Short mmCIF file of C-alpha atoms in Angstrom, two decimals:
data_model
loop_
_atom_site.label_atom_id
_atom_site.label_comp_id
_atom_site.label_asym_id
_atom_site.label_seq_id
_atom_site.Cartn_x
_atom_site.Cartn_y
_atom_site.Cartn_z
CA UNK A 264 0.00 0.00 0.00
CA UNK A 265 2.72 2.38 0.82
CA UNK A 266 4.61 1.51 -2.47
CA UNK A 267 1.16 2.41 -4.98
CA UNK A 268 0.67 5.67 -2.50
CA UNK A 269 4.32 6.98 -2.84
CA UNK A 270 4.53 7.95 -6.40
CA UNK A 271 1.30 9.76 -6.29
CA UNK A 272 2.61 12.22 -3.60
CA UNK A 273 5.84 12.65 -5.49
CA UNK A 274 4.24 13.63 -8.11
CA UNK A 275 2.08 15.94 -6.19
CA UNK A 276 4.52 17.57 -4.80
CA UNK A 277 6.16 17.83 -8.28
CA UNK A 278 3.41 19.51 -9.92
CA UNK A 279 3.20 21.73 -6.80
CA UNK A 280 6.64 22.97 -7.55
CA UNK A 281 5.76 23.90 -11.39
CA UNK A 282 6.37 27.43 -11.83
CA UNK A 283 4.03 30.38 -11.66
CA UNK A 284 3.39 30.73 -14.82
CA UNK A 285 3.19 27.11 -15.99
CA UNK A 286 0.08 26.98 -13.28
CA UNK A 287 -1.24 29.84 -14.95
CA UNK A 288 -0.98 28.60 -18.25
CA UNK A 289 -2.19 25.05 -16.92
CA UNK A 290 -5.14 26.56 -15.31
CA UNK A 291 -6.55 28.78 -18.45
CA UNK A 292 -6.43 25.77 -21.11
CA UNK A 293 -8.17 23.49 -18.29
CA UNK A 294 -11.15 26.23 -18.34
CA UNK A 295 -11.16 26.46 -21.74
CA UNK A 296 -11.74 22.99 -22.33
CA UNK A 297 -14.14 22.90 -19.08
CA UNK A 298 -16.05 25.97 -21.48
CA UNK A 299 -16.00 23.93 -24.48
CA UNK A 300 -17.08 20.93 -23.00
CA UNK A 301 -19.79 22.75 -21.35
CA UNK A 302 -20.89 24.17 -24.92
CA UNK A 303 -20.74 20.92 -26.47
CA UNK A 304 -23.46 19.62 -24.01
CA UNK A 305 -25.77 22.45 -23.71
CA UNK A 306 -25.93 22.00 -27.31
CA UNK A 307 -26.68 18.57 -27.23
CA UNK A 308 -29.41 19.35 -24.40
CA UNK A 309 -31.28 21.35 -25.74
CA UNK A 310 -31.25 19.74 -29.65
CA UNK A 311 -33.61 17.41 -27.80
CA UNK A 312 -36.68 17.64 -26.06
CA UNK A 313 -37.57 19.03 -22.99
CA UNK A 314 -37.53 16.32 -19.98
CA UNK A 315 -36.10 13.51 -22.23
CA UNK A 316 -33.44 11.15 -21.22
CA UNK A 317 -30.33 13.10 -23.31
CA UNK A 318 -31.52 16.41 -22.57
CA UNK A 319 -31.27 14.85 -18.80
CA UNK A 320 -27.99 13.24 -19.41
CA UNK A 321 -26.28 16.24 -20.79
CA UNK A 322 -26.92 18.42 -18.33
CA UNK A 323 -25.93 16.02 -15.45
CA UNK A 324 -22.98 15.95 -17.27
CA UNK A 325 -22.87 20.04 -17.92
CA UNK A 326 -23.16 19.53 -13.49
CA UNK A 327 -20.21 16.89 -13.56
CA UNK A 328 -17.88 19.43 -15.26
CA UNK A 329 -19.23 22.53 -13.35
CA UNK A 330 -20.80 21.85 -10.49
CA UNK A 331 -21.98 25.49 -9.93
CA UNK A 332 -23.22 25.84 -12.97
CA UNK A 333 -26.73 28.26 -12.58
CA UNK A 334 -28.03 27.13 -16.25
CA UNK A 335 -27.91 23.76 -15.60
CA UNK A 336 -29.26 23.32 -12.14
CA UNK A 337 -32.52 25.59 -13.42
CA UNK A 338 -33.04 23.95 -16.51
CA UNK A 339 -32.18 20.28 -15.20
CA UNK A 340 -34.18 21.19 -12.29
CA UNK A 341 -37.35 22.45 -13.90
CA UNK A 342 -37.28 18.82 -16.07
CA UNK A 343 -36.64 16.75 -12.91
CA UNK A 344 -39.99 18.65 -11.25
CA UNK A 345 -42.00 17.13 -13.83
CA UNK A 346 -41.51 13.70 -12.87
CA UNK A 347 -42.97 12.43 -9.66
CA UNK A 348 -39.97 10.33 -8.74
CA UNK A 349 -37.08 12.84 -9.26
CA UNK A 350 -39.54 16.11 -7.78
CA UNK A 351 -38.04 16.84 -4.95
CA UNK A 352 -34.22 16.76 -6.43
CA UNK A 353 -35.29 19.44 -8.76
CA UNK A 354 -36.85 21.30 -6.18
CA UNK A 355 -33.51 21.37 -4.67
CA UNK A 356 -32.00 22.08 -7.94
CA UNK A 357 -34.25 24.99 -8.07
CA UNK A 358 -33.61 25.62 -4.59
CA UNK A 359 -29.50 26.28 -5.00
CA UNK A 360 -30.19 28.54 -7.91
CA UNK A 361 -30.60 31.28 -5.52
CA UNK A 362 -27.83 29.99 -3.10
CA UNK A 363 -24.19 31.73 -3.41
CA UNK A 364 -22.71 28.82 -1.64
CA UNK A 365 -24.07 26.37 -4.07
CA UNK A 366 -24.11 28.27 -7.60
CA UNK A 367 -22.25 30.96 -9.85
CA UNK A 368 -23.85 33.36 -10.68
CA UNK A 369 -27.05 33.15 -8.61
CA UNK A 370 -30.61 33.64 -10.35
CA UNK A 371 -31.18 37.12 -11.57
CA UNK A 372 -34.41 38.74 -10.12
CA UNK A 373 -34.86 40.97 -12.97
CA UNK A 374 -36.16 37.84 -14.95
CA UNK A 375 -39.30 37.29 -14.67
CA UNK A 376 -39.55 32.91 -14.49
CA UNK A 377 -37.58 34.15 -11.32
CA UNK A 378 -40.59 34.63 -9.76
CA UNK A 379 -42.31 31.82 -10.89
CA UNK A 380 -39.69 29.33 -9.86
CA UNK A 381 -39.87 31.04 -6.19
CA UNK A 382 -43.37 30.57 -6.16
CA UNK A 383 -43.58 26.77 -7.55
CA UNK A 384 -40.61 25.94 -4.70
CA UNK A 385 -42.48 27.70 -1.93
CA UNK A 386 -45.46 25.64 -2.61
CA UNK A 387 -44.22 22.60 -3.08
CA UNK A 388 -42.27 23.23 0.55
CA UNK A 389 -45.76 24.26 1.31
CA UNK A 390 -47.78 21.02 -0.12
CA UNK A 391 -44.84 18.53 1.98
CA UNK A 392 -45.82 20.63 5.10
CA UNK A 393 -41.88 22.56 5.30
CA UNK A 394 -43.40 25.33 7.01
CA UNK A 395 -39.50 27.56 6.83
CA UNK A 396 -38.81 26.51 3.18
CA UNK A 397 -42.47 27.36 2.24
CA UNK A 398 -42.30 30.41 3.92
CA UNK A 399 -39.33 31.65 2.62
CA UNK A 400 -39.74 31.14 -0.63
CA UNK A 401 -43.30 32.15 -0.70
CA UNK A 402 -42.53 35.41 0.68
CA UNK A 403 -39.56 35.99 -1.65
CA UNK A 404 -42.28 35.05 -4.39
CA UNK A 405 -44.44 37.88 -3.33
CA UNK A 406 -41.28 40.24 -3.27
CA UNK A 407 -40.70 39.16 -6.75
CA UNK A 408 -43.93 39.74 -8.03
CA UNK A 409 -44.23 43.06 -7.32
CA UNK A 410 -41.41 43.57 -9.70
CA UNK A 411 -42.97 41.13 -12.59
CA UNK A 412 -46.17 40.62 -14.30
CA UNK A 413 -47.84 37.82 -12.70
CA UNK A 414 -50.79 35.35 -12.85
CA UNK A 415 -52.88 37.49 -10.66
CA UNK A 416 -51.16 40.72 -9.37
CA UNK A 417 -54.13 42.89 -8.64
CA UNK A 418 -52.85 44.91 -5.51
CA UNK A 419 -49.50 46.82 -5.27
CA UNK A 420 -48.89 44.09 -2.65
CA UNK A 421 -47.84 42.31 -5.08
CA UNK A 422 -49.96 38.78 -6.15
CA UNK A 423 -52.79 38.15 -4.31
CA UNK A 424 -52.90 34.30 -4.73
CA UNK A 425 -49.16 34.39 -3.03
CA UNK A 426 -50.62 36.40 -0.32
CA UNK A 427 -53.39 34.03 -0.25
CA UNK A 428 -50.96 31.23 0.66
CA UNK A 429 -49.20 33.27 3.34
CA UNK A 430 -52.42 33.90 5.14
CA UNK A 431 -53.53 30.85 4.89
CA UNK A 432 -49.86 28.94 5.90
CA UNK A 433 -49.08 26.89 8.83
CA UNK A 434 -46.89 25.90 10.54
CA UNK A 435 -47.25 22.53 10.28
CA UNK A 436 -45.03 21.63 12.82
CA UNK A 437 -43.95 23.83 15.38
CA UNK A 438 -41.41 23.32 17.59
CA UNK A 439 -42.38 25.84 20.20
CA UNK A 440 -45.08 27.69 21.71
CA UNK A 441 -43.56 30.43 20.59
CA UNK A 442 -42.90 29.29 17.08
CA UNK A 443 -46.73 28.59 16.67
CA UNK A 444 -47.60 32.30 17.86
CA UNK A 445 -45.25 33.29 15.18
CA UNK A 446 -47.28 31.66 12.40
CA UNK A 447 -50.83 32.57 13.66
CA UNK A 448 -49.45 36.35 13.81
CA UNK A 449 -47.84 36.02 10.31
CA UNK A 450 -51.04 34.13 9.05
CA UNK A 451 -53.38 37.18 10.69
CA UNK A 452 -50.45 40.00 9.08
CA UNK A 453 -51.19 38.89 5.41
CA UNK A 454 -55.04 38.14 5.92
CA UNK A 455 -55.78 41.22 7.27
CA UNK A 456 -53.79 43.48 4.43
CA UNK A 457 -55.61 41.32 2.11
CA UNK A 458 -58.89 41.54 3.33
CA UNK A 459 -58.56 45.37 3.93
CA UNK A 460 -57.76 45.83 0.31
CA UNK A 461 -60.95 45.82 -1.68
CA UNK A 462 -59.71 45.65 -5.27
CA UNK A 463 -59.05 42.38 -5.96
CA UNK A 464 -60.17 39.30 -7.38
CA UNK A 465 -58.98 35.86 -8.82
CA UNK A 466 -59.23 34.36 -12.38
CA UNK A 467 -58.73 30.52 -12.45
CA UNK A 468 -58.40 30.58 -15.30
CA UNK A 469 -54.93 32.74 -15.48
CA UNK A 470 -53.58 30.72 -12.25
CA UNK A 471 -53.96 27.56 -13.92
CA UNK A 472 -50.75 29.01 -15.91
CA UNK A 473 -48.65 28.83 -12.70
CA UNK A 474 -46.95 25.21 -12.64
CA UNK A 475 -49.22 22.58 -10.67
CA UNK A 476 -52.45 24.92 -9.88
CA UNK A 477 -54.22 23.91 -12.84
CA UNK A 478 -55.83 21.03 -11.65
CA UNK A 479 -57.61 23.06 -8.56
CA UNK A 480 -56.52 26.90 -8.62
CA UNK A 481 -58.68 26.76 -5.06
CA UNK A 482 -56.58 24.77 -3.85
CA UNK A 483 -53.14 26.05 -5.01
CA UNK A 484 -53.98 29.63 -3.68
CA UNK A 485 -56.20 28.56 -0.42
CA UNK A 486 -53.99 26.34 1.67
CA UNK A 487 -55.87 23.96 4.07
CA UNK A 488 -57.16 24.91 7.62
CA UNK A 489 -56.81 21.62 8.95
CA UNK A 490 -53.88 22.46 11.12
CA UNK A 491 -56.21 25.23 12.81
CA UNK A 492 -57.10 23.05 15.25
CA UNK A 493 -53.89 22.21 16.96
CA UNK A 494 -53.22 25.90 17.60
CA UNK A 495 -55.02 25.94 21.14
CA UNK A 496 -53.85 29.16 21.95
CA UNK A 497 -55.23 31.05 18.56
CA UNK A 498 -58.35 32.71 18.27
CA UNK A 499 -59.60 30.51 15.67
CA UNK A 500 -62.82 31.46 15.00
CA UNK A 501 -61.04 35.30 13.65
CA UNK A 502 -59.07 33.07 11.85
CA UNK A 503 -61.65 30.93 10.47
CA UNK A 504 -63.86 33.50 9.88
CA UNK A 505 -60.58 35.23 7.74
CA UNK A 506 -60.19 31.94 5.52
CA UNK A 507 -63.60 31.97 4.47
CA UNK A 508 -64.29 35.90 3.57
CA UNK A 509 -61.09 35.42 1.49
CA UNK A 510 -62.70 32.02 -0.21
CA UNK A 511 -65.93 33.86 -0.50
CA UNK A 512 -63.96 37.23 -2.15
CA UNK A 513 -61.54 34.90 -4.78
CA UNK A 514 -64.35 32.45 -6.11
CA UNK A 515 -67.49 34.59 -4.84
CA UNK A 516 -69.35 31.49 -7.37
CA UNK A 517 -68.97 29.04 -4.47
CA UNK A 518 -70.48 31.00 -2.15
CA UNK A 519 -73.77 29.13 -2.41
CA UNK A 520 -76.26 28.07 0.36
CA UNK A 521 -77.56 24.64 0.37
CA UNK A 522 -81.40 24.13 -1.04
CA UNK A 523 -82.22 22.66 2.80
CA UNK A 524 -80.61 25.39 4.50
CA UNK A 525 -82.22 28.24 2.57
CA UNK A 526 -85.43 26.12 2.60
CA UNK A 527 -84.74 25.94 6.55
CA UNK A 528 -84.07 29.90 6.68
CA UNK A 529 -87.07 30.66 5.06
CA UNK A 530 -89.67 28.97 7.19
CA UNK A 531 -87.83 30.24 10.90
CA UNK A 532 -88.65 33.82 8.97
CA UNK A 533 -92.03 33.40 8.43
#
């Protein structure tokens, strides 16, 4: 073992050795063969379809060269969302876009699919019930859209089914008493400036564009109060009450009253 080890660090600390200028000149024509290996298979990704297997392979490979590399992890990403078995490893694709530590150059906010990426990782977080992911990429989302065109930006609060989802997001699991107070108040924050805000409404129609709320834009916007009842220390029927005037104010055509409850009504009237 010591004999097949040896040679290595000899010649390790050989090439350490090299002169200045012969690392120099070694370093620039190993990035310009990274760069044109790179080129070669971004051109072979996208001469084939979206989401298929050599699109996939190319950029894995783009990732294998350059590890940091912001094009790839976005556009690998955004395929590997589309299929239920790789999701969540393009969510975190997606994810280390907008990380430093992780990519070179990081996303660039004037664009606007920034925005939509934010949102579609915030609710995914949201959907697996990753209350500080959701959150935090739900409100940079909102940020975002006040700088973009977006699927329903009505309010100079930016998009009101992203502030929807913040009013309307627990935390699923709190680890404090004090981290549960925290989302309740946040929750009441973004209800409240909704509700107080008048000029607003929702077309299904143009949220179905946003990646995964087509098949219920009710349900992509209005998050679940199931987890209202394990917050014993919020006032949930404010909260409650909240939820629904902002159901009844995005798809007024639900508010309906059942033909035995209106029948009911009318005869205590009379």
């Amino acid at each position: 073992l010591y004999l097949s080890v040896a040679p290595c660090v000899v010649i390790s600390s050989l090439q350490s050795e090299a002169p200045p200028h012969l690392q120099q000149s070694r370093s620039a024509n190993e990035r310009h063969k990274e760069e044109h290996s790179i080129q070669q298979l971004k051109q072979i990704a996208y001469n084939h379809p979206d989401g298929s297997a050599e699109m996939i392979s190319a950029w894995k490979k783009v990732l294998s060269v350059d590890k940091r590399n912001l094009e790839a992890h976005v556009t690998l990403g955004w395929a590997l969302l589309t299929s239920s078995p790789h999701a969540e490893m393009g969510i975190q694709m997606l994810e280390a876009s907008f990380d430093s530590a992780r990519v070179t150059p990081t996303i660039d906010f004037r664009f606007p699919q920034t925005f939509v990426i934010a949102a579609t990782v915030g609710r995914y977080r949201a959907q697996r019930s990753e209350y500080t992911k959701a959150k935090k990429f739900t409100e940079l989302a909102l940020e975002l859209s006040k700088l973009h065109t977006t699927s329903t930006k009505n309010t100079e609060d930016g998009d009101v089914c992203i502030q929807m989802q913040l009013a309307t997001m627990y935390d699923y699991f709190p680890q404090s008493t004090h981290a549960a107070d925290e989302a309740i108040a946040s929750m009441q924050q973004y209800a409240r400036k909704l509700l107080a805000n008048p000029a607003w409404t929702i077309d299904d129609t143009i949220v179905s564009i946003m990646p995964g709320a087509a098949p219920d834009p009710f349900v992509h916007c209005h998050l679940s109060a199931f987890s209202l009842s394990f917050y014993y220390r919020a006032d949930v029927a404010s909260i409650a009450s909240a939820h629904y005037q902002m159901a009844r104010r995005g798809w007024p055509s639900l508010n309906t009253t059942a033909r035995f409850v209106a029948k009911y009504d009318m005869e205590h009237k009379e």
